[in-house]
Amino acid sequence: MQQIEHRACFGGWQDVYQHASPTLNCTMRFGVYLPPQAERAPCPVLYWLSGLTCTEQNFITKAGAQRYAAEHGLIIVAPDTSPRGEGVADDPADDLGQGAGFYLNATESPWSSHYRMYDYIVDELPALIESNLPVTQARGISGHSMGGHGALTIALRNPGRYHSVSAFAPIVNPSEVPWGQKALRAYLGDRPEDWRQHDSVALIATAAERLPLLIDQGEADPFLNAQLQPDRLRQACEQHHHPLQLRLQPGYDHSYYFVASFIGEHIAHHAAALG
């Protein structure tokens, strides 16, 4: 880990690190907010997964989360959204390739040599954090849009690993919407049975743990009907008796103005679960 940014923030420190990732076969960056409590004792950690086109910078500069993390004593880790660099496959569109890793392990060429974001988020990054920073074993996970999809699917597929999960405007049923179908077909091939392993609606049916889901969705989100469709997740949770708090927020869109408006409540949700 090489520290490349270090800024005082709400009594703690907003840092950015970079490191060589053997999982992704490239250099990766991630942001870390260390609250003032971390100087005295290890703190729980919340992993934040960002959406399409984002880097580690979007969340740490736009969400305003540091204030609330300092109040609750939470460390926040915000990784980049995909592998990057020379030699990493890309696409001219903003919903595939660099900036659009979709938090899965690609099996198809040319993506499979670098695009293993699922393993990076679940295994490599936490191991790095827990070896180098003052964190406890208590983990939460959250995210926005594509990152909300990642947070939900990763939590549902790894019972016991996370104490809490939440999402802002997640892609809940990627197997059935254009964003998801394009990415899943490119990364995993034309095999819908593999797509379902990265689809929250499908995973609810076989979830081994009833981890409560907190989701905020703006009612003025331009992607609500075509790409997000949270009612599909509501119906699945009702059918399988999975706890879900889905809050539809009038007037809010898909932007970080929306995220910043409710991030304090999400951090309080995670803090209550993480202790």
PDB file of C-alpha atoms in Angstrom, residues 36-137:
ATOM      1  CA  PRO A  36     -10.600  10.160  15.118  1.00  0.00           C
ATOM      2  CA  GLN A  37     -11.550   7.067  17.169  1.00  0.00           C
ATOM      3  CA  ALA A  38      -9.151   4.988  15.046  1.00  0.00           C
ATOM      4  CA  GLU A  39      -6.201   6.658  16.779  1.00  0.00           C
ATOM      5  CA  ARG A  40      -7.241   5.003  20.049  1.00  0.00           C
ATOM      6  CA  ALA A  41      -8.626   1.604  19.046  1.00  0.00           C
ATOM      7  CA  PRO A  42      -9.609  -0.488  16.008  1.00  0.00           C
ATOM      8  CA  CYS A  43     -12.930   0.484  14.407  1.00  0.00           C
ATOM      9  CA  PRO A  44     -15.538  -1.337  12.308  1.00  0.00           C
ATOM     10  CA  VAL A  45     -15.255  -0.873   8.562  1.00  0.00           C
ATOM     11  CA  LEU A  46     -17.884  -0.010   5.956  1.00  0.00           C
ATOM     12  CA  TYR A  47     -17.079  -0.864   2.337  1.00  0.00           C
ATOM     13  CA  TRP A  48     -18.638   1.505  -0.201  1.00  0.00           C
ATOM     14  CA  LEU A  49     -19.051   0.411  -3.834  1.00  0.00           C
ATOM     15  CA  SER A  50     -19.571   3.176  -6.384  1.00  0.00           C
ATOM     16  CA  GLY A  51     -21.514   3.157  -9.642  1.00  0.00           C
ATOM     17  CA  LEU A  52     -20.887   3.347 -13.374  1.00  0.00           C
ATOM     18  CA  THR A  53     -18.101   5.707 -14.525  1.00  0.00           C
ATOM     19  CA  CYS A  54     -16.920   6.371 -10.950  1.00  0.00           C
ATOM     20  CA  THR A  55     -13.465   6.092  -9.402  1.00  0.00           C
ATOM     21  CA  GLU A  56     -12.610   6.108  -5.691  1.00  0.00           C
ATOM     22  CA  GLN A  57     -12.901   9.909  -5.813  1.00  0.00           C
ATOM     23  CA  ASN A  58     -16.638  10.309  -6.427  1.00  0.00           C
ATOM     24  CA  PHE A  59     -17.798   9.056  -3.053  1.00  0.00           C
ATOM     25  CA  ILE A  60     -15.084  10.641  -0.934  1.00  0.00           C
ATOM     26  CA  THR A  61     -15.554  14.097  -2.501  1.00  0.00           C
ATOM     27  CA  LYS A  62     -19.341  14.218  -3.043  1.00  0.00           C
ATOM     28  CA  ALA A  63     -21.207  12.096  -0.467  1.00  0.00           C
ATOM     29  CA  GLY A  64     -20.301  14.026   2.688  1.00  0.00           C
ATOM     30  CA  ALA A  65     -19.955  10.754   4.576  1.00  0.00           C
ATOM     31  CA  GLN A  66     -16.892  11.667   6.641  1.00  0.00           C
ATOM     32  CA  ARG A  67     -18.843  13.796   9.102  1.00  0.00           C
ATOM     33  CA  TYR A  68     -21.131  10.897  10.004  1.00  0.00           C
ATOM     34  CA  ALA A  69     -18.333   8.332  10.023  1.00  0.00           C
ATOM     35  CA  ALA A  70     -16.497  10.526  12.537  1.00  0.00           C
ATOM     36  CA  GLU A  71     -19.588  10.728  14.746  1.00  0.00           C
ATOM     37  CA  HIS A  72     -20.062   6.952  14.771  1.00  0.00           C
ATOM     38  CA  GLY A  73     -16.439   5.818  14.697  1.00  0.00           C
ATOM     39  CA  LEU A  74     -16.615   3.986  11.346  1.00  0.00           C
ATOM     40  CA  ILE A  75     -13.787   3.482   8.894  1.00  0.00           C
ATOM     41  CA  ILE A  76     -15.008   3.770   5.285  1.00  0.00           C
ATOM     42  CA  VAL A  77     -13.175   2.052   2.437  1.00  0.00           C
ATOM     43  CA  ALA A  78     -14.155   3.176  -1.087  1.00  0.00           C
ATOM     44  CA  PRO A  79     -12.426   1.248  -3.899  1.00  0.00           C
ATOM     45  CA  ASP A  80     -12.363   2.008  -7.600  1.00  0.00           C
ATOM     46  CA  THR A  81     -15.099   0.428  -9.718  1.00  0.00           C
ATOM     47  CA  SER A  82     -12.953  -1.618 -12.101  1.00  0.00           C
ATOM     48  CA  PRO A  83      -9.409  -2.527 -13.118  1.00  0.00           C
ATOM     49  CA  ARG A  84      -7.680   0.228 -15.055  1.00  0.00           C
ATOM     50  CA  GLY A  85      -4.544   0.968 -17.001  1.00  0.00           C
ATOM     51  CA  GLU A  86      -2.714   0.186 -20.200  1.00  0.00           C
ATOM     52  CA  GLY A  87      -3.481  -3.320 -21.377  1.00  0.00           C
ATOM     53  CA  VAL A  88      -6.806  -3.513 -19.482  1.00  0.00           C
ATOM     54  CA  ALA A  89      -9.712  -4.200 -21.844  1.00  0.00           C
ATOM     55  CA  ASP A  90     -12.142  -1.317 -22.318  1.00  0.00           C
ATOM     56  CA  ASP A  91     -15.209  -0.291 -24.318  1.00  0.00           C
ATOM     57  CA  PRO A  92     -16.231   3.088 -25.760  1.00  0.00           C
ATOM     58  CA  ALA A  93     -19.550   2.996 -23.873  1.00  0.00           C
ATOM     59  CA  ASP A  94     -19.772   4.075 -20.245  1.00  0.00           C
ATOM     60  CA  ASP A  95     -21.645   0.933 -19.119  1.00  0.00           C
ATOM     61  CA  LEU A  96     -18.951  -1.622 -19.990  1.00  0.00           C
ATOM     62  CA  GLY A  97     -15.223  -1.902 -19.421  1.00  0.00           C
ATOM     63  CA  GLN A  98     -13.156   0.483 -17.320  1.00  0.00           C
ATOM     64  CA  GLY A  99     -15.418   2.190 -14.796  1.00  0.00           C
ATOM     65  CA  ALA A 100     -18.018  -0.582 -15.145  1.00  0.00           C
ATOM     66  CA  GLY A 101     -16.678  -3.722 -13.465  1.00  0.00           C
ATOM     67  CA  PHE A 102     -20.117  -4.804 -12.126  1.00  0.00           C
ATOM     68  CA  TYR A 103     -18.475  -6.521  -9.124  1.00  0.00           C
ATOM     69  CA  LEU A 104     -18.245  -9.963 -10.721  1.00  0.00           C
ATOM     70  CA  ASN A 105     -15.531 -12.295 -12.021  1.00  0.00           C
ATOM     71  CA  ALA A 106     -15.504 -12.196 -15.820  1.00  0.00           C
ATOM     72  CA  THR A 107     -15.111 -15.507 -17.629  1.00  0.00           C
ATOM     73  CA  GLU A 108     -15.142 -14.241 -21.225  1.00  0.00           C
ATOM     74  CA  SER A 109     -12.335 -12.795 -23.347  1.00  0.00           C
ATOM     75  CA  PRO A 110     -11.009 -10.090 -23.346  1.00  0.00           C
ATOM     76  CA  TRP A 111     -12.336  -9.304 -19.862  1.00  0.00           C
ATOM     77  CA  SER A 112     -11.309 -12.387 -17.903  1.00  0.00           C
ATOM     78  CA  SER A 113      -7.634 -11.496 -17.512  1.00  0.00           C
ATOM     79  CA  HIS A 114      -8.410  -8.417 -15.360  1.00  0.00           C
ATOM     80  CA  TYR A 115     -12.084  -8.123 -14.482  1.00  0.00           C
ATOM     81  CA  ARG A 116     -12.334 -10.035 -11.205  1.00  0.00           C
ATOM     82  CA  MET A 117     -13.935  -7.378  -9.028  1.00  0.00           C
ATOM     83  CA  TYR A 118     -15.927  -9.912  -6.993  1.00  0.00           C
ATOM     84  CA  ASP A 119     -12.752 -11.592  -5.710  1.00  0.00           C
ATOM     85  CA  TYR A 120     -11.119  -8.219  -5.210  1.00  0.00           C
ATOM     86  CA  ILE A 121     -13.942  -6.868  -3.031  1.00  0.00           C
ATOM     87  CA  VAL A 122     -14.650 -10.074  -1.112  1.00  0.00           C
ATOM     88  CA  ASP A 123     -11.103 -11.335  -0.544  1.00  0.00           C
ATOM     89  CA  GLU A 124      -8.119  -9.250  -1.615  1.00  0.00           C
ATOM     90  CA  LEU A 125      -9.150  -5.768  -0.477  1.00  0.00           C
ATOM     91  CA  PRO A 126     -10.397  -6.810   3.020  1.00  0.00           C
ATOM     92  CA  ALA A 127      -7.221  -8.840   3.572  1.00  0.00           C
ATOM     93  CA  LEU A 128      -5.144  -5.792   2.669  1.00  0.00           C
ATOM     94  CA  ILE A 129      -7.203  -3.491   4.916  1.00  0.00           C
ATOM     95  CA  GLU A 130      -7.182  -5.865   7.870  1.00  0.00           C
ATOM     96  CA  SER A 131      -3.412  -6.363   7.610  1.00  0.00           C
ATOM     97  CA  ASN A 132      -2.523  -2.673   7.473  1.00  0.00           C
ATOM     98  CA  LEU A 133      -5.210  -0.555   9.153  1.00  0.00           C
ATOM     99  CA  PRO A 134      -6.810  -0.458  12.642  1.00  0.00           C
ATOM    100  CA  VAL A 135     -10.063  -2.272  11.772  1.00  0.00           C
ATOM    101  CA  THR A 136     -12.102  -4.837  13.665  1.00  0.00           C
ATOM    102  CA  GLN A 137     -13.650  -7.919  12.082  1.00  0.00           C
TER     103      GLN A 137
END
